[in-house]
Backbone as numpy.savetxt, mean C-alpha at the origin, in Angstrom:
# Nx Ny Nz CAx CAy CAz Cx Cy Cz
-2.83 -36.69 -20.23 -4.33 -36.91 -19.30 -5.41 -36.78 -19.78
-6.04 -38.17 -19.55 -7.14 -38.19 -20.39 -8.68 -37.88 -19.39
-8.31 -38.00 -18.01 -9.33 -37.46 -17.17 -9.22 -36.22 -17.47
-10.88 -35.79 -16.72 -11.08 -34.45 -17.09 -10.80 -33.88 -15.63
-10.49 -32.53 -15.59 -10.81 -32.02 -14.24 -11.74 -32.17 -13.01
-13.07 -32.70 -13.92 -13.92 -32.67 -12.76 -13.86 -33.93 -12.01
-13.12 -34.88 -12.47 -12.58 -35.95 -12.06 -11.60 -36.01 -10.91
-10.45 -34.52 -11.50 -9.92 -34.81 -10.01 -10.07 -34.00 -9.02
-11.29 -33.54 -9.26 -11.72 -32.27 -8.34 -12.72 -32.84 -7.72
-13.43 -34.25 -7.80 -14.03 -35.41 -7.28 -13.26 -35.53 -6.04
-11.76 -36.30 -6.72 -10.72 -36.87 -6.38 -10.12 -36.09 -5.04
-9.97 -34.59 -4.79 -9.75 -33.84 -3.93 -10.44 -33.68 -3.15
-11.85 -33.39 -3.18 -12.41 -33.29 -2.44 -12.99 -35.06 -1.28
-12.87 -35.94 -2.27 -12.49 -36.95 -1.29 -11.65 -36.81 -0.55
-10.04 -36.83 -1.35 -8.94 -36.69 -0.31 -9.26 -36.22 1.08
-9.60 -34.51 0.67 -9.51 -33.65 1.33 -10.63 -33.88 2.66
-11.89 -34.43 2.83 -13.02 -34.95 3.56 -12.56 -36.43 4.17
-12.15 -37.32 3.46 -11.74 -38.85 3.60 -12.92 -39.21 4.04
-14.24 -38.83 2.96 -15.57 -39.72 3.17 -16.01 -39.19 1.78
-16.46 -40.66 1.11 -16.88 -40.35 0.03 -18.61 -39.59 0.31
-19.39 -39.42 1.21 -20.46 -38.84 1.34 -20.38 -37.21 1.50
-19.32 -37.03 2.47 -18.69 -35.62 2.79 -18.75 -34.71 1.73
-17.69 -35.55 0.93 -17.46 -35.07 -0.67 -18.23 -34.98 -1.29
-19.62 -36.06 -2.01 -20.62 -35.93 -2.20 -21.51 -35.11 -2.31
-22.03 -34.25 -0.67 -22.64 -33.55 -0.43 -21.66 -32.04 -0.62
-20.17 -32.33 -0.43 -19.97 -30.54 -0.94 -20.11 -30.55 -2.17
-19.87 -30.93 -3.14 -19.87 -31.20 -4.36 -21.24 -31.35 -5.19
-22.56 -31.44 -4.04 -23.88 -31.23 -4.93 -24.17 -32.70 -5.60
-23.16 -33.69 -5.53 -23.33 -35.11 -6.32 -23.91 -36.20 -5.17
-24.31 -37.41 -5.74 -24.87 -38.12 -5.67 -23.83 -39.28 -5.21
-23.38 -40.17 -4.05 -22.52 -40.54 -3.13 -22.68 -42.14 -4.86
-23.28 -42.24 -5.67 -22.58 -43.24 -6.55 -21.58 -42.30 -7.48
-22.27 -41.24 -8.07 -21.43 -40.67 -9.05 -19.77 -40.52 -8.55
-19.96 -39.97 -7.18 -18.57 -39.48 -6.75 -17.85 -41.22 -6.55
-18.46 -42.37 -6.43 -17.88 -43.33 -6.46 -17.59 -43.46 -7.76
-18.15 -43.58 -8.64 -17.91 -43.91 -9.92 -17.40 -42.89 -10.92
-16.89 -41.88 -10.21 -15.38 -41.41 -10.46 -14.02 -41.34 -10.20
-14.11 -41.80 -8.63 -12.86 -42.46 -8.35 -12.39 -43.65 -8.72
-13.28 -44.36 -9.21 -13.06 -46.15 -10.05 -12.80 -45.59 -11.39
-13.02 -44.15 -11.99 -12.60 -44.38 -13.35 -11.39 -43.83 -13.61
-11.02 -43.34 -12.22 -9.96 -42.28 -12.15 -8.90 -43.29 -12.08
-9.03 -44.33 -11.25 -8.26 -45.71 -10.79 -7.70 -46.34 -11.76
-8.96 -46.72 -12.85 -8.45 -47.60 -14.23 -8.01 -46.59 -15.02
-7.95 -45.07 -15.13 -7.36 -44.44 -16.02 -5.76 -44.62 -14.98
-5.32 -44.43 -14.36 -4.12 -44.57 -13.58 -3.06 -46.21 -13.77
-4.13 -47.04 -13.01 -3.80 -48.45 -12.96 -3.48 -48.88 -11.38
-3.83 -48.23 -10.43 -3.81 -48.36 -9.34 -5.08 -47.72 -8.34
-5.28 -48.43 -7.16 -6.33 -47.73 -6.22 -5.59 -46.80 -5.40
-6.28 -45.93 -5.49 -6.20 -44.60 -4.96 -6.20 -44.71 -3.06
-8.08 -45.23 -2.72 -8.55 -44.78 -1.48 -8.99 -46.52 -1.39
-8.72 -46.75 0.13 -9.04 -47.78 0.69 -10.08 -47.31 1.39
-11.06 -48.91 1.79 -12.61 -48.11 2.41 -11.76 -48.70 4.30
-12.08 -47.77 5.30 -12.48 -47.32 6.40 -13.61 -47.76 6.56
-13.92 -47.69 8.27 -15.05 -48.70 8.93 -15.44 -46.37 8.99
-14.88 -46.01 8.71 -15.22 -44.43 8.91 -15.58 -43.83 7.93
-14.75 -44.56 6.36 -14.88 -43.63 5.22 -14.00 -44.47 4.36
-12.71 -43.26 4.01 -11.59 -44.30 3.01 -10.29 -43.41 3.57
-9.07 -43.70 3.12 -7.61 -43.60 3.68 -6.79 -43.90 2.35
-6.14 -43.00 2.30 -5.27 -42.93 1.23 -4.06 -44.40 0.80
-4.17 -44.79 0.15 -3.45 -46.09 -0.34 -1.99 -44.93 -0.76
-0.38 -45.52 -0.58 0.35 -44.93 -1.13 0.24 -43.93 -2.47
0.23 -44.73 -3.14 -0.35 -43.75 -5.00 -1.63 -42.74 -4.32
-2.63 -42.96 -3.90 -3.33 -41.79 -3.87 -2.88 -40.84 -2.63
-2.24 -41.20 -2.00 -1.32 -39.84 -0.95 -0.37 -38.69 -2.00
0.19 -39.68 -2.99 1.70 -38.77 -3.68 0.84 -38.23 -5.30
-0.60 -38.49 -4.76 -1.02 -37.81 -5.84 -2.04 -36.84 -6.03
-2.26 -37.42 -4.33 -3.41 -35.88 -3.75 -2.12 -34.61 -3.17
-0.47 -34.73 -3.42 0.20 -33.97 -3.20 -0.17 -33.01 -3.89
-0.47 -33.51 -5.48 0.11 -32.74 -6.37 -1.48 -31.86 -6.91
-2.07 -32.93 -6.66 -4.08 -32.61 -7.24 -4.34 -31.65 -6.41
-3.84 -31.24 -5.02 -4.65 -30.66 -3.92 -4.11 -28.98 -4.12
-3.19 -29.04 -4.86 -1.98 -27.68 -5.16 -3.07 -27.04 -6.08
-2.98 -27.49 -7.36 -4.20 -27.13 -8.47 -4.99 -26.78 -7.70
-5.79 -27.47 -7.57 -6.89 -27.48 -7.29 -7.00 -25.93 -6.21
-6.64 -25.99 -5.18 -6.57 -25.16 -4.33 -6.29 -23.91 -5.13
-5.53 -23.43 -5.93 -4.54 -22.88 -6.69 -5.88 -21.99 -7.47
-6.46 -22.99 -8.04 -7.79 -22.84 -8.89 -8.92 -22.32 -8.37
-9.02 -22.75 -7.52 -10.30 -21.81 -6.65 -9.84 -21.19 -6.12
-8.88 -20.45 -5.76 -8.20 -19.04 -5.01 -8.26 -18.33 -6.26
-8.07 -18.68 -7.82 -8.15 -17.47 -8.26 -9.62 -17.43 -8.77
-10.70 -18.48 -8.59 -12.16 -17.89 -8.96 -12.89 -16.96 -7.77
-12.34 -17.58 -6.65 -12.81 -16.42 -5.68 -12.46 -15.19 -5.49
-10.99 -15.06 -5.89 -10.30 -13.70 -6.29 -11.11 -12.81 -7.30
-11.41 -13.68 -8.56 -12.30 -12.92 -9.66 -13.44 -12.55 -8.70
-14.40 -13.30 -8.54 -15.73 -13.45 -7.74 -15.72 -11.75 -6.72
-14.35 -12.19 -6.03 -14.38 -10.86 -4.85 -14.43 -9.73 -5.60
-13.52 -9.42 -6.75 -13.14 -8.17 -7.57 -14.33 -7.98 -8.15
-15.20 -8.49 -8.38 -16.51 -8.31 -9.40 -17.51 -7.62 -8.09
-17.67 -8.58 -6.84 -18.51 -7.66 -5.87 -17.61 -6.53 -5.33
-16.90 -6.58 -4.81 -15.58 -5.36 -4.53 -15.99 -3.87 -5.22
-16.08 -4.25 -6.74 -15.14 -3.10 -7.10 -16.36 -2.42 -7.98
-17.14 -2.90 -8.77 -18.57 -2.86 -9.74 -18.95 -1.47 -9.42
-18.64 -0.72 -10.25 -19.35 0.57 -10.76 -18.72 1.78 -9.01
-17.68 1.40 -8.50 -17.12 1.82 -7.58 -16.79 3.19 -8.26
-16.47 4.29 -6.84 -15.61 5.72 -7.22 -14.77 5.78 -6.21
-13.72 5.92 -5.70 -12.97 6.35 -4.37 -12.01 7.98 -5.03
-12.70 8.49 -3.82 -11.77 9.48 -3.55 -10.88 10.20 -2.98
-9.44 9.93 -3.76 -8.03 10.57 -2.28 -7.52 11.38 -2.35
-7.78 11.87 -1.20 -6.80 13.31 -0.72 -5.51 13.05 -0.39
-4.23 13.75 -1.29 -2.99 13.49 -0.94 -1.98 14.96 -0.93
-1.39 14.86 -0.43 0.00 15.76 -0.44 0.80 15.24 -1.47
1.56 16.21 -1.72 2.71 15.82 -2.59 3.95 14.36 -2.89
3.85 14.58 -1.14 4.93 14.28 -0.56 4.38 12.63 -1.22
3.05 12.73 0.04 2.42 11.24 0.35 2.41 10.78 -0.92
1.66 11.07 -1.99 1.67 10.66 -3.32 2.38 9.91 -3.70
3.76 10.41 -3.78 4.58 9.76 -4.71 5.33 8.83 -3.46
5.64 8.83 -2.59 6.20 7.66 -1.43 5.06 6.64 -1.43
3.80 6.53 -0.99 3.02 5.88 -0.41 1.80 5.77 -1.41
1.35 6.80 -2.26 0.24 5.96 -2.39 0.38 5.72 -4.12
0.73 6.19 -4.76 1.01 5.36 -5.97 1.43 4.21 -6.05
2.83 3.80 -5.72 2.67 2.43 -5.29 1.63 1.89 -5.23
1.01 1.89 -4.30 -0.11 1.11 -3.67 -1.33 1.27 -4.97
-1.32 2.41 -5.43 -2.35 2.18 -6.20 -2.35 1.77 -8.12
-0.95 0.94 -8.21 -0.75 0.44 -8.95 -1.24 -0.79 -9.02
-1.07 -1.43 -7.39 -1.52 -2.74 -7.61 -2.72 -2.86 -6.99
-3.24 -1.62 -7.11 -5.04 -1.73 -6.70 -6.09 -1.70 -7.40
-5.28 -0.72 -8.90 -5.78 -1.07 -9.91 -5.88 -2.52 -10.88
-4.48 -2.45 -10.56 -4.22 -4.20 -11.57 -5.61 -5.07 -10.52
-5.79 -5.27 -9.47 -6.64 -6.13 -9.10 -7.99 -5.71 -8.91
-8.36 -4.59 -8.91 -9.47 -4.07 -9.18 -9.92 -3.12 -10.43
-9.59 -3.41 -12.02 -9.47 -2.38 -12.35 -11.01 -1.55 -12.61
-12.21 -2.31 -12.24 -13.32 -2.03 -12.76 -13.32 -0.60 -11.46
-12.81 -0.08 -10.65 -12.83 0.74 -9.37 -12.33 2.13 -10.34
-13.33 3.20 -10.22 -13.19 4.00 -10.60 -11.82 5.33 -9.24
-10.54 5.39 -9.83 -9.70 6.00 -8.30 -9.66 8.00 -8.90
-10.12 8.54 -7.95 -10.04 10.11 -8.25 -9.01 10.67 -6.96
-7.77 11.44 -8.21 -6.61 12.00 -6.36 -7.06 13.30 -6.46
-6.96 13.97 -5.69 -7.32 15.16 -5.32 -6.15 15.71 -4.56
-5.28 16.21 -4.79 -4.34 17.85 -4.30 -4.69 17.90 -3.07
-3.87 18.08 -1.89 -4.59 19.01 -0.60 -3.39 19.60 -0.48
-3.27 21.09 0.01 -2.26 21.40 0.55 -1.65 20.64 1.60
-0.52 20.86 1.68 0.30 20.81 3.21 -0.29 21.53 4.32
-1.07 22.67 3.51 -1.38 23.70 5.53 -2.67 23.36 5.28
-2.97 22.37 5.25 -4.61 21.52 5.49 -4.69 22.22 7.49
-3.72 22.05 8.00 -4.34 22.57 9.56 -4.15 24.20 9.49
-3.90 24.75 9.08 -4.38 26.16 8.76 -5.44 26.80 8.32
-6.32 25.72 7.88 -8.00 26.29 7.41 -8.97 24.78 8.17
-8.21 23.96 8.33 -8.92 23.06 9.30 -9.53 21.80 8.41
-9.22 20.62 8.87 -8.70 19.55 7.88 -10.78 19.27 7.57
-11.67 19.92 8.02 -12.82 20.03 7.41 -13.06 20.15 6.15
-11.91 20.82 5.16 -12.27 21.08 4.09 -11.99 19.99 3.37
-11.76 19.00 3.71 -12.16 17.57 3.38 -13.35 17.49 2.76
-13.99 17.42 3.33 -15.00 17.16 3.39 -16.12 18.17 2.35
-15.21 18.91 2.00 -16.01 20.36 0.76 -15.25 19.26 -0.50
-14.44 18.78 -0.14 -14.05 18.39 -1.88 -14.10 16.61 -1.64
-15.57 16.24 -0.91 -15.70 15.14 -1.16 -14.61 13.81 -0.83
-13.73 13.92 -0.23 -12.77 13.36 -0.06 -13.43 11.75 0.67
-13.36 10.50 0.09 -13.22 9.21 1.36 -12.27 8.90 1.88
-10.99 9.12 1.28 -9.60 8.34 2.72 -8.52 9.58 1.73
-7.53 9.77 2.51 -6.76 10.68 2.41 -5.64 10.55 3.04
-4.28 10.69 2.72 -2.98 10.22 3.34 -2.21 11.69 3.35
-1.97 12.58 4.30 -1.53 13.03 4.74 -0.25 13.50 5.18
0.99 13.99 4.80 1.65 14.61 6.06 1.89 15.77 6.46
1.11 15.79 8.18 1.03 16.89 8.53 1.73 17.13 9.66
1.86 18.70 10.06 2.84 18.80 11.95 1.87 18.39 13.32
0.73 18.66 13.00 -0.65 18.14 14.34 -1.32 16.72 13.87
-1.96 16.52 14.67 -2.84 15.38 14.75 -4.25 16.07 13.83
-4.63 15.45 13.42 -6.17 16.43 12.22 -7.16 15.80 12.58
-8.09 16.98 13.08 -9.26 16.57 14.34 -10.32 17.36 13.47
-11.57 16.18 13.39 -12.45 16.55 12.64 -13.64 15.38 12.75
-15.02 16.17 13.05 -15.50 15.39 13.07 -16.51 14.28 11.93
-16.21 14.89 11.10 -16.37 14.02 9.61 -15.03 13.12 9.29
-14.05 12.69 9.91 -12.95 11.88 9.95 -12.60 10.99 10.59
-12.15 9.70 10.68 -11.47 9.28 11.47 -10.10 9.16 11.27
-9.42 9.61 12.35 -7.71 9.81 11.54 -6.86 8.51 12.39
-5.78 8.27 11.80 -4.80 7.18 12.08 -3.38 8.05 11.91
-2.68 7.56 12.91 -1.02 7.82 12.57 -0.54 7.12 12.26
0.07 7.19 10.83 1.20 5.98 10.01 2.09 5.87 10.43
3.20 7.16 10.59 4.07 6.89 10.85 4.44 8.18 11.26
6.02 8.30 11.41 6.70 9.68 11.63 7.86 9.84 11.04
8.25 10.84 10.60 9.38 11.73 9.38 10.32 12.94 10.39
11.24 13.40 9.54 11.80 14.30 9.63 12.14 15.31 8.63
12.19 16.61 8.58 13.16 17.32 7.50 13.69 17.50 7.61
14.83 16.78 6.27 16.09 17.32 6.65 16.84 18.60 5.57
17.71 18.47 5.47 18.25 19.70 4.25 19.13 18.55 3.60
19.32 19.19 1.83 19.75 18.14 0.78 20.31 19.33 0.46
22.18 18.73 -0.19 22.88 19.52 -1.27 23.80 18.83 -2.08
23.78 19.54 -3.05 25.10 18.23 -4.33 26.58 19.49 -4.35
26.67 19.36 -5.62 27.97 20.03 -6.34 27.95 21.37 -6.08
28.93 21.79 -5.64 29.47 23.44 -4.94 28.81 23.93 -3.75
28.89 22.41 -2.84 28.58 23.25 -1.54 29.23 21.76 -0.80
30.10 22.15 -1.03 31.16 20.77 -0.56 31.36 20.77 1.25
31.45 21.56 1.63 31.96 22.67 2.88 30.66 22.11 3.09
29.79 21.58 3.58 28.57 21.33 3.86 28.75 19.75 3.94
29.86 19.73 3.67 29.60 17.93 3.76 29.87 17.38 5.23
31.09 17.84 6.06 31.21 17.40 7.25 30.77 18.38 8.06
30.51 18.26 9.87 30.29 18.98 10.81 28.96 19.16 10.88
28.50 19.91 11.86 27.04 20.19 11.32 26.68 21.87 11.81
25.58 21.74 11.52 25.24 23.04 10.91 23.80 23.68 10.94
23.55 24.86 11.60 22.69 25.39 12.28 21.93 25.82 11.44
20.40 25.55 11.19 19.37 25.97 10.21 19.05 27.33 9.80
19.25 28.69 10.87 19.37 29.25 10.86 20.81 30.08 10.32
21.90 29.38 10.25 23.34 29.62 9.23 22.95 29.66 8.13
22.09 28.05 7.51 22.24 27.84 6.06 20.96 28.44 5.35
19.86 28.89 6.24 18.92 29.86 5.88 19.73 31.86 5.11
20.68 31.68 6.03 20.86 33.32 5.75 22.14 33.18 4.66
22.53 32.34 4.17 24.08 32.12 3.89 23.86 31.50 2.29
22.78 30.30 1.94 22.50 29.26 1.04 21.47 29.72 0.81
21.14 29.30 -0.99 20.04 29.66 -1.70 18.91 28.46 -1.29
17.51 28.68 -1.49 16.54 27.29 -1.08 15.95 27.30 -1.86
15.39 26.51 -2.60 14.13 25.63 -3.46 13.00 25.64 -2.35
11.97 26.15 -2.53 10.38 25.36 -1.90 9.26 25.01 -2.93
8.31 24.78 -2.36 7.52 23.70 -3.12 6.23 25.25 -2.73
6.63 26.28 -3.56 5.29 27.25 -3.47 5.41 28.13 -2.55
5.00 28.46 -1.59 5.12 29.07 -0.61 5.35 28.32 0.52
5.87 29.00 1.32 6.52 27.59 2.74 5.37 27.62 3.54
5.41 26.16 3.34 3.93 26.09 4.43 3.93 26.11 5.98
2.88 26.43 6.34 2.60 26.86 7.78 3.31 26.56 8.67
3.25 24.79 8.69 3.81 24.13 9.74 5.10 24.42 9.74
6.12 24.37 8.31 7.49 25.08 8.77 7.64 26.60 8.77
6.95 26.98 8.46 7.16 28.63 8.87 7.09 28.99 10.26
6.14 27.96 11.02 5.46 28.39 12.56 7.31 27.98 13.31
7.68 26.41 12.56 8.85 26.39 13.13 10.27 26.94 13.24
10.47 28.13 12.32 11.46 28.67 11.49 11.38 29.92 12.29
10.33 30.75 12.21 9.56 31.84 12.67 9.76 31.51 14.66
9.30 30.12 15.54 10.09 29.94 16.14 10.86 30.10 16.79
12.14 30.00 15.92 13.31 30.08 16.10 14.44 31.52 15.67
13.31 32.30 15.45 13.71 33.39 14.73 14.40 33.61 13.59
13.81 32.62 12.88 14.54 32.39 11.56 13.44 32.53 10.13
13.62 33.45 9.21 12.88 33.71 7.93 13.30 33.04 7.01
12.97 32.63 6.13 13.59 31.87 4.90 12.57 32.52 3.94
13.41 32.44 2.99 12.57 33.39 1.67 13.11 32.84 0.23
12.54 31.69 0.31 13.92 31.01 -0.82 13.67 31.72 -2.12
15.11 31.13 -2.56 16.00 31.65 -3.85 14.21 31.36 -5.26
14.28 29.69 -5.00 13.62 29.30 -5.74 12.32 28.72 -5.87
10.76 28.74 -6.66 10.11 27.91 -6.07 9.82 27.05 -7.07
9.01 26.14 -7.00 8.83 25.23 -7.73 7.36 24.52 -7.42
6.85 23.70 -8.23 5.05 23.27 -8.21 5.22 22.26 -7.58
6.37 21.37 -7.46 6.50 19.77 -7.14 7.55 19.90 -6.41
7.71 18.87 -5.46 8.88 18.42 -4.36 9.66 17.19 -5.69
8.95 16.63 -6.71 9.58 15.67 -7.93 10.95 16.80 -8.18
10.77 18.56 -8.16 11.67 19.40 -9.17 12.89 19.65 -8.60
12.83 19.62 -6.92 14.13 19.77 -5.88 15.34 19.08 -6.68
15.07 17.59 -6.67 16.37 16.70 -6.64 17.41 17.48 -7.84
16.77 17.89 -9.36 17.58 17.91 -10.00 17.91 19.77 -9.75
17.56 20.58 -9.20 18.06 21.37 -8.97 19.24 21.66 -7.95
18.85 20.60 -7.25 20.00 20.01 -5.77 21.08 19.62 -6.77
21.15 18.58 -7.45 22.25 18.18 -7.88 22.41 18.64 -9.06
22.45 19.92 -9.15 22.94 20.96 -10.29 23.88 21.71 -9.41
23.38 21.85 -8.41 24.56 23.11 -7.48 24.10 24.19 -7.55
22.44 24.48 -7.67 21.79 25.78 -7.74 21.21 26.22 -6.13
20.84 25.32 -5.25 20.45 25.05 -3.64 20.33 24.14 -2.77
20.09 24.36 -1.86 19.88 23.43 -0.76 17.98 23.33 -0.95
17.56 22.18 -0.57 16.46 21.85 -0.26 15.58 20.74 1.02
14.80 21.37 1.33 14.19 20.75 2.38 13.34 19.66 1.61
13.89 18.39 2.40 13.06 17.60 2.11 12.71 16.54 3.08
11.58 15.42 2.84 11.68 14.34 4.36 12.12 13.35 4.10
13.02 13.29 5.10 14.29 11.98 5.66 13.71 10.77 4.96
12.00 10.25 4.39 11.79 9.31 3.94 11.93 9.21 2.63
12.18 10.12 1.53 12.12 10.82 0.02 13.12 9.88 -0.51
13.15 9.69 -1.32 13.62 8.46 -1.87 14.59 9.12 -3.22
15.35 9.11 -3.59 16.14 10.08 -4.79 17.34 9.31 -4.95
17.73 8.94 -6.44 18.90 7.84 -6.72 20.17 9.45 -7.93
20.62 10.19 -6.38 21.79 10.44 -7.10 23.23 10.99 -6.01
24.15 10.32 -6.51 25.24 9.73 -5.66 25.70 11.22 -4.73
25.63 12.30 -5.68 26.74 13.61 -5.86 25.39 14.60 -4.80
24.31 14.01 -4.01 23.59 14.57 -3.05 23.62 14.04 -1.87
23.69 14.99 -0.77 24.06 14.52 0.31 23.38 15.02 1.35
23.19 14.55 2.81 22.46 15.45 3.47 23.32 16.30 4.43
22.80 17.43 4.59 23.48 18.11 5.64 23.25 17.81 7.06
24.17 17.65 7.77 23.73 17.62 9.16 23.54 18.72 10.19
22.18 18.87 10.51 21.84 20.01 11.38 22.24 19.79 12.62
22.98 21.06 13.19 23.15 21.10 14.92 21.66 21.30 15.99
20.45 21.41 14.76 19.28 22.14 15.46 17.87 20.88 14.55
18.19 20.20 14.43 17.01 19.17 13.77 15.57 19.70 13.54
14.69 20.29 12.43 13.33 20.11 12.75 12.51 19.11 13.42
11.78 19.72 14.11 10.69 19.19 14.62 9.54 18.08 13.81
9.64 17.01 14.23 8.88 15.52 13.40 8.05 16.08 12.74
7.36 15.67 11.64 5.90 15.35 11.38 5.48 14.09 10.92
3.97 13.71 10.72 3.50 12.58 10.62 2.57 12.31 9.30
2.70 11.61 8.78 2.04 10.38 7.68 0.43 10.45 8.81
-0.47 10.93 8.37 -1.82 10.34 8.69 -2.42 9.81 7.75
-3.69 8.99 8.04 -4.51 8.08 7.34 -5.57 8.71 7.66
-7.05 9.25 7.03 -8.27 9.73 7.47 -9.09 8.70 6.64
-10.25 9.02 7.50 -11.21 7.85 6.27 -12.75 8.60 6.43
-13.18 9.09 5.60 -14.37 9.55 5.72 -15.79 8.81 6.51
-16.11 9.51 8.06 -17.82 9.16 8.64 -18.43 9.22 7.57
-18.62 10.01 6.71 -19.63 10.17 5.79 -20.24 9.48 4.53
-18.98 9.54 4.43 -19.00 7.37 2.98 -19.24 6.44 4.10
-20.20 6.05 2.94 -20.85 4.04 3.65 -18.93 3.52 3.20
-19.03 2.50 4.70 -17.71 1.51 4.38 -17.87 0.52 3.60
-17.51 1.36 2.48 -17.68 0.18 1.41 -16.45 -1.20 1.63
-16.62 -2.60 1.26 -15.20 -3.00 0.91 -14.33 -2.89 0.32
-14.89 -2.30 -1.04 -13.61 -1.35 -1.77 -12.59 -0.63 -1.04
-13.47 0.25 -0.77 -12.41 1.23 0.70 -11.61 0.65 1.66
-12.30 -0.39 2.40 -11.71 -0.79 3.27 -10.46 -1.94 3.19
-10.70 -2.66 1.27 -9.22 -3.32 1.06 -8.41 -1.79 0.71
-8.49 -0.83 0.17 -7.69 0.52 0.25 -7.17 0.86 0.93
-7.77 0.88 2.24 -6.88 1.49 3.47 -6.14 0.35 3.64
-6.78 -1.05 3.95 -5.62 -1.76 4.49 -4.44 -1.89 3.58
-4.40 -1.60 2.60 -3.19 -1.13 1.38 -2.47 -0.41 2.01
-2.69 0.65 2.10 -1.93 1.84 2.43 -1.39 1.26 3.29
-2.45 0.89 4.98 -1.59 0.41 6.08 -0.42 -0.10 6.00
-0.49 -1.18 5.42 0.48 -2.42 4.73 1.78 -1.47 4.36
1.35 -1.09 3.20 2.60 -0.41 2.78 3.74 0.59 3.93
2.92 1.42 4.11 3.64 1.84 5.02 4.09 1.42 6.05
3.44 0.53 6.53 4.33 -0.12 7.75 5.61 -0.64 7.15
5.56 -1.48 5.74 6.58 -1.95 5.20 8.02 -1.03 4.92
7.43 0.22 4.30 8.53 1.35 4.08 9.06 1.99 5.60
8.40 1.66 6.36 8.53 2.24 7.94 9.74 1.42 8.30
9.55 0.12 8.01 10.53 -0.69 8.56 12.26 -1.00 8.18
12.25 0.00 6.72 12.99 -0.30 6.02 13.98 0.61 6.99
13.80 1.80 7.19 14.46 2.61 7.51 15.75 2.58 8.57
């Protein structure tokens, strides 16, 4: 191909507007320059690409065929240029502080951050762990941590004048077990009996929301094992050390781990998206929020 991209760009705009004057205006060129570019391309290809009409131009058969290919290439290039400009405008010098629970970070935020960072590498992302017991001391604690956006699993709706809250999805906590607890594979079992007769693992202390649910049923859970992260539950359950309470949306690859059917299911929890009123509504923060909404909606549709 000896014709330059600039010549094909002129051809694209003439074909887009079907008018040499309109194409010249869009390209900030003179009509004569546009006409010469089209004549040069026609000479290069050895065929006419346009016919003159009363109101502009129309494609010849060769021109229409060529346009189907050239338009895809030009539009792809223009889209790439626009994405680069948008990346530079959105993220230059930006810092976003994100509040998460252990569960929401692994399930919903980490996958979003990977693609977000690839698209906006100049944006600095700071992730802050927020206790599941945030309801116990109030969502206003997020303000003291200077959080821009938070994605949290909470038992009840967060309320704060400093944050707008949006419920993204609902989930339930379930009991899982592994080898050594085969007797729990069949039938349904009360949570009271499981807590009374089997060892459990918990993440630190019992979250306030769960403690309230259990105490309301007269159940006192004193976990045999306490670990720092939800991700540590699975190898312990798989080994047969204990049972665990995990969200029913939590993904794990373990064929020898199963869900214990409860005769008295635990009340649902919710994943909430919170955005600070104190921080400016920047385009880059809006883009992150949009991606979190989209990802959680896709995940919810898979259940």
